[in-house]
C-alpha positions as a printed NumPy array, in Angstrom:
array([[  0.   ,   0.   ,   0.   ],
       [  2.17 ,   2.829,  -1.275],
       [ -0.175,   5.022,  -3.304],
       [ -1.681,   7.246,  -0.603],
       [  0.268,  10.528,  -0.95 ],
       [  3.316,   8.463,  -1.998],
       [  3.736,   6.982,   1.487],
       [  5.628,   3.692,   1.446],
       [  4.21 ,   1.172,   3.922],
       [  1.   ,   2.779,   5.181],
       [  0.839,   1.771,   8.829],
       [ -1.346,   3.336,  11.494],
       [  1.323,   5.606,  12.986],
       [  2.344,   6.965,   9.558],
       [ -1.294,   7.75 ,   8.844],
       [ -1.589,   9.664,  12.125],
       [  1.602,  11.638,  11.507],
       [  0.416,  12.464,   7.998],
       [ -2.968,  13.701,   9.251],
       [ -1.282,  15.822,  11.94 ],
       [  1.158,  17.241,   9.404],
       [ -1.376,  18.125,   6.711],
       [ -4.407,  18.978,   8.855],
       [ -3.045,  20.728,  11.934],
       [ -0.175,  22.755,  13.389],
       [  0.629,  20.057,  15.951],
       [  4.005,  19.17 ,  14.443],
       [  5.13 ,  22.807,  14.406],
       [  5.146,  22.694,  18.218],
       [  6.096,  19.058,  18.789],
       [  8.995,  16.948,  17.562],
       [  7.546,  13.483,  17.041],
       [  9.551,  10.283,  17.353],
       [  8.324,   6.745,  16.761],
       [  9.5  ,   3.893,  18.958],
       [  8.172,   0.661,  17.455],
       [  8.157,   1.605,  13.761],
       [  6.887,  -1.782,  12.634],
       [  5.988,  -2.191,   8.977],
       [  3.025,  -4.462,   9.634],
       [  1.125,  -2.985,   6.726],
       [ -2.478,  -1.929,   6.649],
       [ -3.852,  -0.885,   3.298],
       [ -4.351,   2.821,   2.707],
       [ -8.012,   2.216,   1.869],
       [ -8.536,   0.464,   5.212],
       [ -7.055,   3.383,   7.17 ],
       [ -8.742,   6.006,   5.044],
       [-12.137,   4.551,   5.907],
       [-11.223,   4.258,   9.559],
       [-10.706,   7.972,  10.205],
       [-13.004,  10.969,   9.809],
       [-12.834,  14.596,  10.864],
       [-15.748,  14.213,  13.311],
       [-17.119,  17.678,  12.675],
       [-13.673,  19.248,  12.495],
       [-12.248,  17.849,  15.752],
       [ -8.724,  16.754,  14.88 ],
       [ -8.114,  15.174,  18.293],
       [-11.207,  13.   ,  17.936],
       [-10.123,  11.992,  14.435],
       [ -6.662,  10.933,  15.605],
       [ -8.028,   9.022,  18.587],
       [-10.541,   7.305,  16.327],
       [ -7.729,   6.02 ,  14.148],
       [ -5.503,   5.135,  17.1  ],
       [ -8.363,   3.143,  18.648],
       [ -7.758,   0.533,  15.954],
       [ -4.618,  -0.46 ,  17.853],
       [ -6.055,   0.381,  21.303],
       [ -4.111,   3.64 ,  21.563],
       [ -4.849,   7.329,  22.192],
       [ -3.039,  10.645,  22.502],
       [ -2.052,  11.57 ,  26.057],
       [ -1.057,  15.091,  27.115],
       [  1.079,  16.12 ,  30.106],
       [  1.249,  19.469,  31.971],
       [  4.786,  20.082,  30.701],
       [  3.44 ,  20.362,  27.149],
       [  4.545,  16.941,  25.978],
       [  2.234,  14.532,  24.18 ],
       [  2.419,  10.815,  23.592],
       [  0.553,   8.432,  21.326],
       [  0.315,   5.487,  23.707],
       [ -1.244,   2.066,  23.477],
       [ -3.493,   0.993,  26.355],
       [ -1.287,  -1.099,  28.607],
       [ -3.966,  -3.757,  29.213],
       [ -3.751,  -4.819,  25.55 ],
       [ -0.007,  -5.52 ,  25.698],
       [  1.561,  -8.915,  26.218],
       [  2.963,  -9.8  ,  29.627],
       [  6.507,  -9.208,  28.335],
       [  5.538,  -5.812,  26.896],
       [  3.814,  -4.802,  30.147],
       [  6.987,  -5.613,  32.077],
       [  8.896,  -3.166,  29.873],
       [  6.596,  -0.249,  30.654],
       [  7.797,   2.407,  33.07 ],
       [  6.888,   2.252,  36.761],
       [  6.641,   5.947,  37.649],
       [  6.633,   5.554,  41.442],
       [  6.455,   2.968,  44.229],
       [  4.206,   4.501,  46.893],
       [  3.845,   3.466,  50.536],
       [  2.129,   4.881,  53.642],
       [  4.455,   7.891,  53.713],
       [  3.027,   9.06 ,  50.377],
       [ -0.668,   9.442,  51.222],
       [ -2.981,  11.051,  53.724],
       [ -5.765,   8.565,  53.106],
       [ -6.876,   5.98 ,  50.576],
       [-10.069,   4.136,  49.671],
       [-10.057,   0.663,  48.151],
       [-13.057,  -0.377,  46.064],
       [-13.525,  -4.047,  45.152],
       [-16.523,  -4.822,  42.927],
       [-16.945,  -8.366,  41.609],
       [-20.33 ,  -7.758,  39.995],
       [-18.803,  -7.85 ,  36.453],
       [-21.405,  -5.679,  34.674],
       [-20.156,  -6.521,  31.162],
       [-21.211,  -9.996,  30.115],
       [-20.068,  -9.916,  26.501],
       [-17.577,  -8.067,  24.274],
       [-18.192,  -8.085,  20.521],
       [-15.034,  -7.355,  18.521],
       [-14.426,  -6.836,  14.826],
       [-11.327,  -6.053,  12.82 ],
       [ -9.24 ,  -6.968,   9.832],
       [ -5.756,  -7.752,   8.6  ],
       [ -4.106,  -6.795,   5.358],
       [ -2.775,  -9.287,   2.8  ],
       [ -0.207,  -7.766,   0.443],
       [ -0.54 , -10.574,  -2.11 ],
       [ -4.214,  -9.816,  -2.737],
       [ -4.091,  -6.129,  -1.668],
       [ -7.23 ,  -6.714,   0.381],
       [ -8.295,  -6.481,   4.002],
       [ -9.775,  -9.665,   5.423],
       [-12.5  ,  -9.104,   8.061],
       [-12.792, -11.049,  11.306],
       [-15.195, -11.218,  14.264],
       [-14.699, -12.302,  17.855],
       [-16.598, -12.429,  21.149],
       [-15.479, -12.686,  24.762],
       [-16.064, -14.831,  26.723],
       [-15.617, -17.323,  23.909],
       [-18.201, -19.897,  25.011],
       [-21.289, -18.252,  26.506],
       [-22.198, -14.813,  27.8  ],
       [-21.149, -14.194,  31.381],
       [-23.47 , -13.007,  34.138],
       [-23.238,  -9.31 ,  33.264],
       [-26.104,  -7.774,  31.324],
       [-24.078,  -5.258,  29.276],
       [-22.597,  -5.844,  25.814],
       [-19.652,  -3.647,  24.817],
       [-18.138,  -3.225,  21.322],
       [-14.469,  -3.344,  20.358],
       [-14.664,  -2.156,  16.782],
       [-12.313,  -1.46 ,  13.877],
       [ -9.308,  -3.377,  15.177],
       [ -6.23 ,  -3.132,  12.938],
       [ -4.414,  -6.472,  13.17 ],
       [ -0.902,  -7.446,  12.142],
       [ -0.63 ,  -7.744,   8.371],
       [  0.366, -10.786,   6.312],
       [ -0.192, -13.314,   9.044],
       [ -2.257, -16.475,   8.74 ],
       [ -5.994, -16.357,   9.323],
       [ -5.647, -18.422,  12.505],
       [ -2.968, -16.085,  13.9  ],
       [ -5.087, -13.027,  13.047],
       [ -8.091, -14.63 ,  14.726],
       [ -6.03 , -15.404,  17.82 ],
       [ -4.848, -11.783,  17.938],
       [ -8.415, -10.463,  17.769],
       [ -9.584, -13.028,  20.341],
       [ -6.818, -11.884,  22.696],
       [ -7.83 ,  -8.229,  22.319],
       [-11.475,  -9.097,  22.963],
       [-10.464, -10.998,  26.103],
       [ -8.284,  -8.12 ,  27.314],
       [-11.158,  -5.685,  26.77 ],
       [-13.531,  -7.975,  28.675],
       [-11.137,  -8.155,  31.639],
       [-10.584,  -4.38 ,  31.551],
       [-14.315,  -3.565,  31.503],
       [-14.817,  -5.871,  34.5  ],
       [-11.727,  -4.879,  36.478],
       [-12.931,  -5.144,  40.104],
       [-10.229,  -2.971,  41.705],
       [-10.174,   0.791,  42.081],
       [ -7.896,   2.73 ,  44.419],
       [ -8.5  ,   6.372,  45.314],
       [ -5.555,   8.021,  47.049],
       [ -5.294,  11.424,  48.742],
       [ -1.702,  12.661,  48.528],
       [ -0.194,  15.58 ,  50.473],
       [  1.223,  18.661,  48.776],
       [  3.906,  18.165,  46.174],
       [  2.398,  15.311,  44.16 ],
       [  1.136,  17.46 ,  41.302],
       [  3.521,  15.648,  38.908],
       [  1.252,  12.588,  38.716],
       [ -0.289,  12.399,  35.231],
       [ -3.115,  10.08 ,  34.134],
       [ -1.877,   7.49 ,  31.634],
       [ -2.898,   4.056,  30.423],
       [  0.73 ,   3.427,  29.458],
       [  2.578,   3.699,  32.794],
       [  2.514,   1.863,  36.097],
       [  2.325,   2.902,  39.747],
       [  2.643,   0.575,  42.725],
       [  1.309,   0.895,  46.268],
       [  2.596,  -1.031,  49.271],
       [ -0.551,  -1.381,  51.379],
       [ -0.618,  -3.487,  54.563],
       [ -3.592,  -5.811,  55.073],
       [ -4.494,  -4.286,  58.442],
       [ -5.109,  -0.853,  56.891],
       [ -8.362,  -1.725,  55.084],
       [-11.565,  -3.562,  55.966],
       [-11.108,  -6.076,  53.14 ],
       [ -7.851,  -7.28 ,  54.678],
       [ -6.116,  -7.008,  51.32 ],
       [ -2.38 ,  -6.447,  51.123],
       [ -0.714,  -5.009,  48.014],
       [  2.993,  -4.927,  47.179],
       [  5.258,  -3.651,  44.408],
       [  4.251,  -6.768,  42.456],
       [  0.741,  -5.321,  42.062],
       [  0.687,  -2.686,  39.331],
       [ -1.856,   0.104,  38.859],
       [ -2.445,   2.712,  36.163],
       [ -3.733,   6.23 ,  36.856],
       [ -7.084,   7.118,  35.244],
       [ -7.587,  10.658,  36.607],
       [ -6.096,  13.282,  38.896],
       [ -7.946,  15.957,  40.901],
       [ -5.908,  18.84 ,  42.36 ],
       [ -7.49 ,  20.89 ,  45.184],
       [ -6.342,  24.363,  46.25 ],
       [ -7.094,  25.749,  49.729]])
């Protein structure tokens, strides 16, 4: 797929850079580097159909395209930005390579609240996607559901749509990749653990990210559930609220 604006090897990150370059001033203020510049091709037609301007909102357009590989743009207070893949969709080896920003213990918080909810509201994830075959220059569609046997107890059904899978692999490997993403999404939707922490002054550097880890050493006698957590238990930050007195 090398016809779209003369781009050789149209992969998702090249498409995003091209859209940012031609449709915004983002790259005049940011120097963009690409870590895993894999040439697992997706056809230009496939990507072109996957992204729209969403009423002129460039950020929504980029996130729509990035969602095909479970990624999104993250912004930090220092002005930096990162196109990061959701850590729950990575392999165990890839998760181990992600940065642990801080290892917190009782000296780092004023109070915390641990929520454990095993109700599992999502009973089914319906996923769809495709993978590109260079020989035929076509995208092959696939479907998947999680759990793979029967719907779980939850009443909700959530979609995982437009997944861009690794190109030029066998149909069985592509199906396994989509099945794995559907299973990861199912586990993420039904994650029973949530930790709310009140930090003292000076912790304004914490930034929400689905690409980085935090750990909390929590003794079992400090919560009514009797749960202990160590540096082996990893958490990601979903939001930060800063209060000023």
